[in-house]
Coordinates of C-alpha atoms in Angstrom, one line a residue:
Chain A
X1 CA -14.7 -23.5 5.0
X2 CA -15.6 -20.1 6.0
X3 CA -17.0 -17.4 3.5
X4 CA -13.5 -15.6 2.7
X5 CA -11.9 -19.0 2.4
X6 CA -14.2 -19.6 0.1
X7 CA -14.2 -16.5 -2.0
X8 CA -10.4 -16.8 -2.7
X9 CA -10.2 -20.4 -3.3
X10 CA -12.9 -19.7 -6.5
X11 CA -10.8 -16.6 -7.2
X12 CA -7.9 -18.2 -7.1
X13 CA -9.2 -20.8 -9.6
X14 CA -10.6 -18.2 -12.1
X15 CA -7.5 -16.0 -11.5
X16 CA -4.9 -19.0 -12.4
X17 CA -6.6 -19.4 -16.0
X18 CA -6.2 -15.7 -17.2
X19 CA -3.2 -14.6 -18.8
X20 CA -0.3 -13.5 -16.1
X21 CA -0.1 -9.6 -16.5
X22 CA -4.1 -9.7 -15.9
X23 CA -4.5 -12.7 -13.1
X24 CA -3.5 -10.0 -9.9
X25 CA -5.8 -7.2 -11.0
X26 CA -8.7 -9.4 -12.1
X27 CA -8.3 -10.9 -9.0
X28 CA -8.4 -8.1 -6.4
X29 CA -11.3 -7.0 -8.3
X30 CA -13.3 -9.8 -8.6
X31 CA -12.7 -11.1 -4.9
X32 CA -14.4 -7.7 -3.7
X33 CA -17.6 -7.9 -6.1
X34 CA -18.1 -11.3 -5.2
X35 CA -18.0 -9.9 -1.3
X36 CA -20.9 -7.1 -2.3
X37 CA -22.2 -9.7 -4.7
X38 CA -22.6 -12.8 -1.9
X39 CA -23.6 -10.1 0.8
X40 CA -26.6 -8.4 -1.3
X41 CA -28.1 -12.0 -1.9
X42 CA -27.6 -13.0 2.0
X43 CA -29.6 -9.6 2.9
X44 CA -32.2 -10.3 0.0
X45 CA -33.0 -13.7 1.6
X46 CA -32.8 -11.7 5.7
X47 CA -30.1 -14.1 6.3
X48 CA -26.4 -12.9 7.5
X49 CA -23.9 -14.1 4.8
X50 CA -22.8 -18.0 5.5
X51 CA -20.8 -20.6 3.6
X52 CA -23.9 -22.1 2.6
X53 CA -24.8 -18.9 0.7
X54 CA -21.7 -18.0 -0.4
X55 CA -21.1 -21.6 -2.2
X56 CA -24.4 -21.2 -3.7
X57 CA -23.6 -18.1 -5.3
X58 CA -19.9 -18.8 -6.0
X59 CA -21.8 -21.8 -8.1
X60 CA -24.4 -19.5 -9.4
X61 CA -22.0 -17.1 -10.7
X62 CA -20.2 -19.8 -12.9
X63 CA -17.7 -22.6 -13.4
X64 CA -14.1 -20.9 -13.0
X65 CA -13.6 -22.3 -16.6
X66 CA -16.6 -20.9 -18.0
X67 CA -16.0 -17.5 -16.1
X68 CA -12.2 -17.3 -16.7
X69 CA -13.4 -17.9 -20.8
X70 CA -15.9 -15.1 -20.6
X71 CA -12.9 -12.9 -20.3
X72 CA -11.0 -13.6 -23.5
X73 CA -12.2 -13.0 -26.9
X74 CA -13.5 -16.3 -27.9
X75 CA -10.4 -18.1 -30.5
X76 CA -10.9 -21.9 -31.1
X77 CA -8.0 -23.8 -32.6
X78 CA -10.5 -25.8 -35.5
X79 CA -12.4 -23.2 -36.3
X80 CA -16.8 -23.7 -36.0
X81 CA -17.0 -24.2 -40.0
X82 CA -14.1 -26.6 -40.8
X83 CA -15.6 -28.8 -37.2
X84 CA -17.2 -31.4 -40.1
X85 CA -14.3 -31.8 -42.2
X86 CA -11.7 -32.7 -39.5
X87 CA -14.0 -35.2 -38.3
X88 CA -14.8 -36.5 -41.5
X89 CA -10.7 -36.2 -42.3
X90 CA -10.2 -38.0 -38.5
X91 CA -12.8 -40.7 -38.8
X92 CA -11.9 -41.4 -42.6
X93 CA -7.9 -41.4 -41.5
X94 CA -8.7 -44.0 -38.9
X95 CA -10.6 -46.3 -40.5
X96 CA -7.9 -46.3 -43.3
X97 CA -5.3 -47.1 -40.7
X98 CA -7.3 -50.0 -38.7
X99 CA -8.5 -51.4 -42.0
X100 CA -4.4 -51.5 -43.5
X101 CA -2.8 -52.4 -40.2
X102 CA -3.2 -55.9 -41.4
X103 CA -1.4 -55.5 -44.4
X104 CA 2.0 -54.1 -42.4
X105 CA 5.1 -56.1 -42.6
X106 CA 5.4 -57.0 -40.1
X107 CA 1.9 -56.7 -39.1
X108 CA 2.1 -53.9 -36.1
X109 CA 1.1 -54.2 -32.6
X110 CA -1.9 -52.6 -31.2
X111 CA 0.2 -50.2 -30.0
X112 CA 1.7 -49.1 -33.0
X113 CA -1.8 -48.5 -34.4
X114 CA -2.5 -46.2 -31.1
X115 CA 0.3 -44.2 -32.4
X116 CA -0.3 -43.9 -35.9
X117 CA -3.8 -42.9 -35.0
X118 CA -2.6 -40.4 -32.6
X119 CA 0.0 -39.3 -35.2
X120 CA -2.7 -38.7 -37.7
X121 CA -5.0 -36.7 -35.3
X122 CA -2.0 -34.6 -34.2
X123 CA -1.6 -33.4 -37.8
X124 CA -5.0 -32.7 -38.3
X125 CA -5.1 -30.7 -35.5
X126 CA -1.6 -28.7 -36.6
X127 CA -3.1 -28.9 -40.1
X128 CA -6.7 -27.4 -39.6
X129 CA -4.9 -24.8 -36.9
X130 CA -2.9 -23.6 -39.3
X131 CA -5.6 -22.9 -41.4
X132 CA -7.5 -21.2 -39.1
X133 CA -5.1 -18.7 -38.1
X134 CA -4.6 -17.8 -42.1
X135 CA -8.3 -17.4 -42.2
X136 CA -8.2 -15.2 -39.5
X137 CA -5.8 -13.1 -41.3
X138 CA -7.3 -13.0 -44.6
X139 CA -11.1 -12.3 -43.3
X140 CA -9.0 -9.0 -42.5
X141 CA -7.2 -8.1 -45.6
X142 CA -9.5 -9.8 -48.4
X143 CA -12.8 -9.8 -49.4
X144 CA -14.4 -12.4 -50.7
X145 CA -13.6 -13.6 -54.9
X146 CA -16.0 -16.0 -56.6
X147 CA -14.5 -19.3 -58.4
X148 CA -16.1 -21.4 -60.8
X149 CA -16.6 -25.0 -58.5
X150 CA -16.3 -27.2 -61.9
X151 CA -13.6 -24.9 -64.2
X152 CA -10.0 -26.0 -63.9
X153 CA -6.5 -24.4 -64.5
X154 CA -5.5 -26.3 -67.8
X155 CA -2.0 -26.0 -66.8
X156 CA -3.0 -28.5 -63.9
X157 CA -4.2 -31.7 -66.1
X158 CA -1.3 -31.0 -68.1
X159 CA 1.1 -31.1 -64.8
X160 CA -0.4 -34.1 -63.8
X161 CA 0.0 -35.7 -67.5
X162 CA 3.3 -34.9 -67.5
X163 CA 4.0 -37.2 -63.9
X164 CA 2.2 -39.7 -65.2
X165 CA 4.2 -40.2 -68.0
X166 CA 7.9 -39.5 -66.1
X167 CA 6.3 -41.9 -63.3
X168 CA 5.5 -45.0 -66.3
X169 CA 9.3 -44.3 -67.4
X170 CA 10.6 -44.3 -63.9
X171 CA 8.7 -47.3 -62.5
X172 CA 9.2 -48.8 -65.7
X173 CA 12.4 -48.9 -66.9
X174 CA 14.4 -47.0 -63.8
X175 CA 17.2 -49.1 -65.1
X176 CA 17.1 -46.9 -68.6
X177 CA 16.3 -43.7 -66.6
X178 CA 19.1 -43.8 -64.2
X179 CA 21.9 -44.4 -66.5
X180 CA 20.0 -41.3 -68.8
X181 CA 20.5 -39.1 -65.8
X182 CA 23.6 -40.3 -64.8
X183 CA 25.5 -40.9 -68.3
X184 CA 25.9 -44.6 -68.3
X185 CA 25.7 -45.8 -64.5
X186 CA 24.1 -48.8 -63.6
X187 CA 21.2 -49.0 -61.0
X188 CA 22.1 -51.1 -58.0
X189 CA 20.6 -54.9 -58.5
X190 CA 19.1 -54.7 -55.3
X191 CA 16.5 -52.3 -56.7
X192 CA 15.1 -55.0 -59.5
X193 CA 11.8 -56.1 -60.1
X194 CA 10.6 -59.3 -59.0
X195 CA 9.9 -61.0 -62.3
X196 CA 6.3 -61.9 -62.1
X197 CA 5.3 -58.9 -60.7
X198 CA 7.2 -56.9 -63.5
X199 CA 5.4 -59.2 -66.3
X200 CA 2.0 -59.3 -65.0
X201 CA 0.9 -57.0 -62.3
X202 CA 3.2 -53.5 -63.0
X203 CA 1.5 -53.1 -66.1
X204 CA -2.0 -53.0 -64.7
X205 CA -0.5 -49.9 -62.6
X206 CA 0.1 -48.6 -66.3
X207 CA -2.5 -49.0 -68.1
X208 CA -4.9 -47.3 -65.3
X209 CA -2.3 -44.5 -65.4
X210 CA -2.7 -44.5 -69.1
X211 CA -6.5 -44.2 -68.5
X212 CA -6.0 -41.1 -66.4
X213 CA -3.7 -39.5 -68.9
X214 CA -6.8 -39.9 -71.2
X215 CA -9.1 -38.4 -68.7
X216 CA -6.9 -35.2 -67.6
X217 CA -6.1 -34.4 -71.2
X218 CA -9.9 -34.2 -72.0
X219 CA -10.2 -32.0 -68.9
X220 CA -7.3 -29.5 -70.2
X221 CA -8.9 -30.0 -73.3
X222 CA -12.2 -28.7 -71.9
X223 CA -11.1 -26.7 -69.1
X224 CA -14.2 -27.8 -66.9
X225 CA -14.9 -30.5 -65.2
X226 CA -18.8 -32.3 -65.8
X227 CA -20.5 -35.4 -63.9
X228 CA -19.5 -37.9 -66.0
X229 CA -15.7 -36.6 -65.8
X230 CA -15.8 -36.8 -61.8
X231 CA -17.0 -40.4 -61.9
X232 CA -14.6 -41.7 -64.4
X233 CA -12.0 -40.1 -62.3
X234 CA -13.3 -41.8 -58.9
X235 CA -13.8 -45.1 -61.2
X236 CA -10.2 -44.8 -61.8
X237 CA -8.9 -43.8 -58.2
X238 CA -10.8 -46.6 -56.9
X239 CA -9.1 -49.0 -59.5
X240 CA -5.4 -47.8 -58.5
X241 CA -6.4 -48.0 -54.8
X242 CA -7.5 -51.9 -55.8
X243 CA -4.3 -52.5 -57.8
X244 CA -1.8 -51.3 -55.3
X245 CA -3.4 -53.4 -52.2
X246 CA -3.4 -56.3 -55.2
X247 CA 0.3 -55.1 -55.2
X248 CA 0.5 -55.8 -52.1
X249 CA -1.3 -58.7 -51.1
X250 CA 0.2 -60.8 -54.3
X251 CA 3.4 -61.5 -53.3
X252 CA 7.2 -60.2 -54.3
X253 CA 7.5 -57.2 -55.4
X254 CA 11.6 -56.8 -55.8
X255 CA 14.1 -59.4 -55.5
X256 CA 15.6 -58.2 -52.7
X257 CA 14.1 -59.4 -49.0
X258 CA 14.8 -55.9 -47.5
X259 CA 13.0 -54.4 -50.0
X260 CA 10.2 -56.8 -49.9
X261 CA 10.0 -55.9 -46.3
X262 CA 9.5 -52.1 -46.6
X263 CA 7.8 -51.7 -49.8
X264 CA 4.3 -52.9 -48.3
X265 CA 4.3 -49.9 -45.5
X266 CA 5.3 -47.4 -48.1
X267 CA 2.5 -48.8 -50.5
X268 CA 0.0 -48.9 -47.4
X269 CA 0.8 -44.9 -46.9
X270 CA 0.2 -44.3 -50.7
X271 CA -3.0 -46.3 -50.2
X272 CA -4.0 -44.0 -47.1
X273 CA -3.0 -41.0 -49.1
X274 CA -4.8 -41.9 -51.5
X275 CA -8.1 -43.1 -49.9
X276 CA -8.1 -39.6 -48.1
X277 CA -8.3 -38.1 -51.8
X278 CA -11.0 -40.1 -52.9
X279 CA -13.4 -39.8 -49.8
X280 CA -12.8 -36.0 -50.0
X281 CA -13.8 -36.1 -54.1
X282 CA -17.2 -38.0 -52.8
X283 CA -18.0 -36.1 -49.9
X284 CA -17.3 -32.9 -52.4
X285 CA -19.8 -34.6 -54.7
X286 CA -22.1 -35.4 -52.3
X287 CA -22.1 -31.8 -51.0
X288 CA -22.6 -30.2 -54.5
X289 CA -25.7 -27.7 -54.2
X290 CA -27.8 -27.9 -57.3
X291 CA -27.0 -25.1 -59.5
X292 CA -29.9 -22.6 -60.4
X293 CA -31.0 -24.3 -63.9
X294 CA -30.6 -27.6 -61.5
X295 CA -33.1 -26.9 -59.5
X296 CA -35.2 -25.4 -61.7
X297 CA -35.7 -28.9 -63.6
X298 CA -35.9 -30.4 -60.4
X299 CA -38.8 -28.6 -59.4
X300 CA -40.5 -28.3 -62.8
X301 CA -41.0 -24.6 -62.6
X302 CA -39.2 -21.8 -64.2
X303 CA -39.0 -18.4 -62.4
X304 CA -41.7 -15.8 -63.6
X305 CA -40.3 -14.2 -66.8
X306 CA -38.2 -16.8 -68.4
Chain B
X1 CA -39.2 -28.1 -31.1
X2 CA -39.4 -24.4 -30.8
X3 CA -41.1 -24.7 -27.5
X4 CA -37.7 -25.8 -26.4
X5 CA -35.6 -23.6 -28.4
X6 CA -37.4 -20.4 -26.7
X7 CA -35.1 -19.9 -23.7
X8 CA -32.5 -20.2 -25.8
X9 CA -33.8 -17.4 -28.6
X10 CA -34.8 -15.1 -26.1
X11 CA -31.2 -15.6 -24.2
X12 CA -29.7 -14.8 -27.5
X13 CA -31.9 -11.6 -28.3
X14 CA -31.6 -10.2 -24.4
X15 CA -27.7 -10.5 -25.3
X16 CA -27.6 -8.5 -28.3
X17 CA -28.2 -5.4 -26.1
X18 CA -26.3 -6.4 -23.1
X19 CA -23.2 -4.4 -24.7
X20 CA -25.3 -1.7 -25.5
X21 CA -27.0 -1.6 -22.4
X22 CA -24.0 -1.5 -20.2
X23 CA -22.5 1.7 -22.1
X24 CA -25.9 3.6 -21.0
X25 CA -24.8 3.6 -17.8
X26 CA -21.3 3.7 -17.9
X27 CA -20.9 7.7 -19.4
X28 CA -20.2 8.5 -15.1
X29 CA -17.7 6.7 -13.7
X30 CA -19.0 3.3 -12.4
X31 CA -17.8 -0.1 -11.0
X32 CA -19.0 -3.6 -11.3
X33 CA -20.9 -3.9 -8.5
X34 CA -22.8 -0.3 -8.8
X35 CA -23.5 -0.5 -12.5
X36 CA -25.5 -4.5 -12.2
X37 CA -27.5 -2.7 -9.4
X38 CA -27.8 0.0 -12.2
X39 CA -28.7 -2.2 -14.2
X40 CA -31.5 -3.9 -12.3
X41 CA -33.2 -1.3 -11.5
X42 CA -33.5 -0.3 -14.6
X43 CA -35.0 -3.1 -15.9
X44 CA -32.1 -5.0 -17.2
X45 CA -30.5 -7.5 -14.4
X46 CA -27.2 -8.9 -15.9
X47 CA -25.5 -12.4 -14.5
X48 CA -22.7 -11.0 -12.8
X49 CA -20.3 -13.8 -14.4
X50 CA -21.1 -12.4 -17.4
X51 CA -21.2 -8.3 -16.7
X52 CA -17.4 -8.4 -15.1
X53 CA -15.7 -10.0 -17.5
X54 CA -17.5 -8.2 -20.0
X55 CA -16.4 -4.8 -18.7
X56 CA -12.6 -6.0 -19.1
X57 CA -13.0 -6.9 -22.5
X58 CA -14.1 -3.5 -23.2
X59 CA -11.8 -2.3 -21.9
X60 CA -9.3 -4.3 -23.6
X61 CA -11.2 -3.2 -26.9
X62 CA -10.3 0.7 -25.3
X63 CA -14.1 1.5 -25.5
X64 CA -13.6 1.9 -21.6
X65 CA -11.2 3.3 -19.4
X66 CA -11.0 2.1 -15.7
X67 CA -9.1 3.2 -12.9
X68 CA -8.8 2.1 -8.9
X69 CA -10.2 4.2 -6.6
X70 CA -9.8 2.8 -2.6
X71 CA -11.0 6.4 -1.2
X72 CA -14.4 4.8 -0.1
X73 CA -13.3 1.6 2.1
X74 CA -12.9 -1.3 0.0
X75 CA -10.6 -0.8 -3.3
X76 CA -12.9 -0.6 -6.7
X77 CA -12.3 -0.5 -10.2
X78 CA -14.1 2.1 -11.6
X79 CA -14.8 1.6 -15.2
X80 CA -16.4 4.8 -18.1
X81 CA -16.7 5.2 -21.7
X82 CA -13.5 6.2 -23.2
X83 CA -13.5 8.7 -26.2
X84 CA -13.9 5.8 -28.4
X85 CA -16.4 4.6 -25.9
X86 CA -18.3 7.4 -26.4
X87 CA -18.6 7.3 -30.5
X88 CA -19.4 3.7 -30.4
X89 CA -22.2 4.7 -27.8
X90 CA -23.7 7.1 -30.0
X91 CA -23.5 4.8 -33.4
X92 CA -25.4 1.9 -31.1
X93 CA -27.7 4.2 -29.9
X94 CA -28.5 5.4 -33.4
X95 CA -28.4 1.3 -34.4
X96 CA -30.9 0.4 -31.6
X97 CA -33.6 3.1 -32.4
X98 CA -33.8 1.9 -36.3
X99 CA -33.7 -1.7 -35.0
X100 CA -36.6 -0.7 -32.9
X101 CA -38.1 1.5 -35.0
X102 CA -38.0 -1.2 -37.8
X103 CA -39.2 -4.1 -35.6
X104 CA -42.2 -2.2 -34.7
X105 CA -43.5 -2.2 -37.6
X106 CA -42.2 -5.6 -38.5
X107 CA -44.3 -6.8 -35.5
X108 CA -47.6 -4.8 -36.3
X109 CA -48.0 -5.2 -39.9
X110 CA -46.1 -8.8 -40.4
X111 CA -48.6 -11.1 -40.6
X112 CA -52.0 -12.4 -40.7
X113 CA -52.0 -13.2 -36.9
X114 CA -49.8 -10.0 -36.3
X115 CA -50.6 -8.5 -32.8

């Protein structure tokens, strides 16, 4: 290749990766300073401009990618600060899917998982994207508001209290429930319980759902949350994570076939769903910073003047 | 540890000014080629893969105007400090000499083993 060849096929490579209305101007400009550019470090070295030369500095002056970059203003889709949390979301996803794949009915193929994993990663991505660009926009129009980490909007506990008990009564007796809402009709047979798991293993789901009742109505009663309130609740999670792959692995769930077929993915979703909640509660509580009269007691010293 | 780091640091300290640096010798009309020589010879050599595409983003952020001049031989972009250019010259200036002015006596009176 001779020294012009060369000079436009880099251009051209830089040129291609800028945005349209700037690619012919950029160009024309920077296939001329690369000519002063490649001839200036031909006469520093007493040498008449070459190929040789010229690739050296074309590669001295940067990868096109790198180059074509340094003309943008740098925009990432994840941004730098959320980088941790989608890998500990992606890595936490995955290993949820691999380790439930088993539990599919019917068990999927390896291909399947390659999808679901792909699926998940694609709505991180969409998720944590999203996010950025509203951070962008706010770090423009607000400033900065402090929260309490540990204090909690009572009206939240008392939400969630509320679903619990509309979920007991609806899992329950959805028999009762539908002909409430619909003024005497029956529920279709197909949706009844399989007798054994009705008598024995639905209540379990109850009683830990009873135990969380207990533990949000102390939290609207208090309005904060404390250590021993966090571990109780991630006692608990873990517990109705336990139950529902119990659920699962037991044995008939409904009378029907069909049903027996799908409820296991739909359970298996809940699971992920609700795995993803508890590892994000622990890493939160992992990452808690000491508070100041926290590390004060750590250390065993008091600032001066207290 | 820091042994290695030091390229890096004093990469990151050179480009603090590179901006600052480049609007000194951009208040005459200049282009890309002319100001790095400019910029050399003063003291300050800049990669050219970094100076051009630098100049354009300036001038995207209308703190430089540029315009195409072909009268001697080869066409050129010729780039110089907009009005806004010119006001965000002056406040950098101003930033640089308390920077400096502050850093000196960081560096004289900092430590023990200050020098």
């Amino acid at each position: 290749m001779d020294v012009d060849t060369l000079i436009d096929a880099y251009v051209q490579d830089v040129a291609q990766l800028l945005p349209r209305k700037q690619r012919n101007d950029v160009a024309l400009e920077l296939r001329e300073l690369l000519r002063e550019d490649l001839q200036s470090r031909a006469e520093a070295q007493g040498r008449a401009l070459d190929a040789d030369i010229a690739l050296e500095g074309l590669r001295a002056f940067g990868a096109p990618k790198e180059v074509a970059a340094r003309y943008f203003e740098p925009r990432t889709i994840i941004p730098p600060t959320e980088t941790r949390r989608f890998l500990f979301a992606a890595i936490i996803g995955i290993a949820v899917l691999i380790a439930l794949s088993p539990l599919g009915n019917p068990p999927p193929q390896s291909g399947d998982l390659g999808e679901a994993i792909f699926i998940w990663l694609g709505v991180l991505v969409t998720y944590f994207g999203l996010q950025g660009i509203v951070q962008r926009r706010k770090r423009v129009s607000q400033s900065w508001v402090p929260r309490g980490r540990d204090n909690v909007n009572r009206l939240v506990p008392i939400s969630f209290i509320v679903l619990i008990f509309v979920g007991i009564v609806a899992y329950g007796a959805p028999g009762w429930l539908f002909s409430q809402i619909t003024r005497g009709g029956t529920l279709s047979a197909t949706l009844d319980y399989d007798p054994a798991f009705y008598s024995s293993r639905l209540p379990v789901l109850f009683a830990l759902w009873l135990c969380q009742a207990v533990l949000l109505a102390v939290l609207a009663v208090r309005g904060r949350w404390n250590p021993w309130l966090r571990r109780v609740d991630v006692g608990l999670g873990v517990a109705v994570i336990a139950v529902l792959i119990w659920f699962v692995a037991a044995g008939d769930i409904f009378k029907s076939p069909a049903l027996n077929k799908a409820a296991p993915n739909l359970i298996s979703a809940i699971v992920l769903f609700l795995l993803i909640d508890l590892g994000v509660k622990l890493y939160r509580g992992l990452g808690n910073l000491p508070s100041g009269g926290e590390r004060h007691s750590l250390s065993g010293k008091r600032p001066v003047g207290q | 540890m820091a042994e290695n780091d030091t390229p890096t640091l004093a990469l990151e300290l050179r480009r603090g000014v590179i901006v600052l640096a480049t609007l000194s010798q951009l208040r005459t009309p200049r282009y890309g080629y002319e100001l790095r020589q400019a910029l050399a010879e003063g003291g300050m050599p800049i990669e050219e893969g970094t100076l051009y595409p630098l100049l354009r983003r300036l001038e995207t952020q209308e703190v430089l105007t540029s315009e195409w001049r072909t009268n001697e031989g080869a066409p050129r972009r010729y780039y110089v400090l907009s009005t806004e250019g010119r006001r965000l010259f002056k406040r950098l200036t101003e930033t640089w000499y308390g920077l400096n002015e502050a850093m000196d006596r960081l560096l004289t009176n900092g430590g023990s083993d200050g020098r």
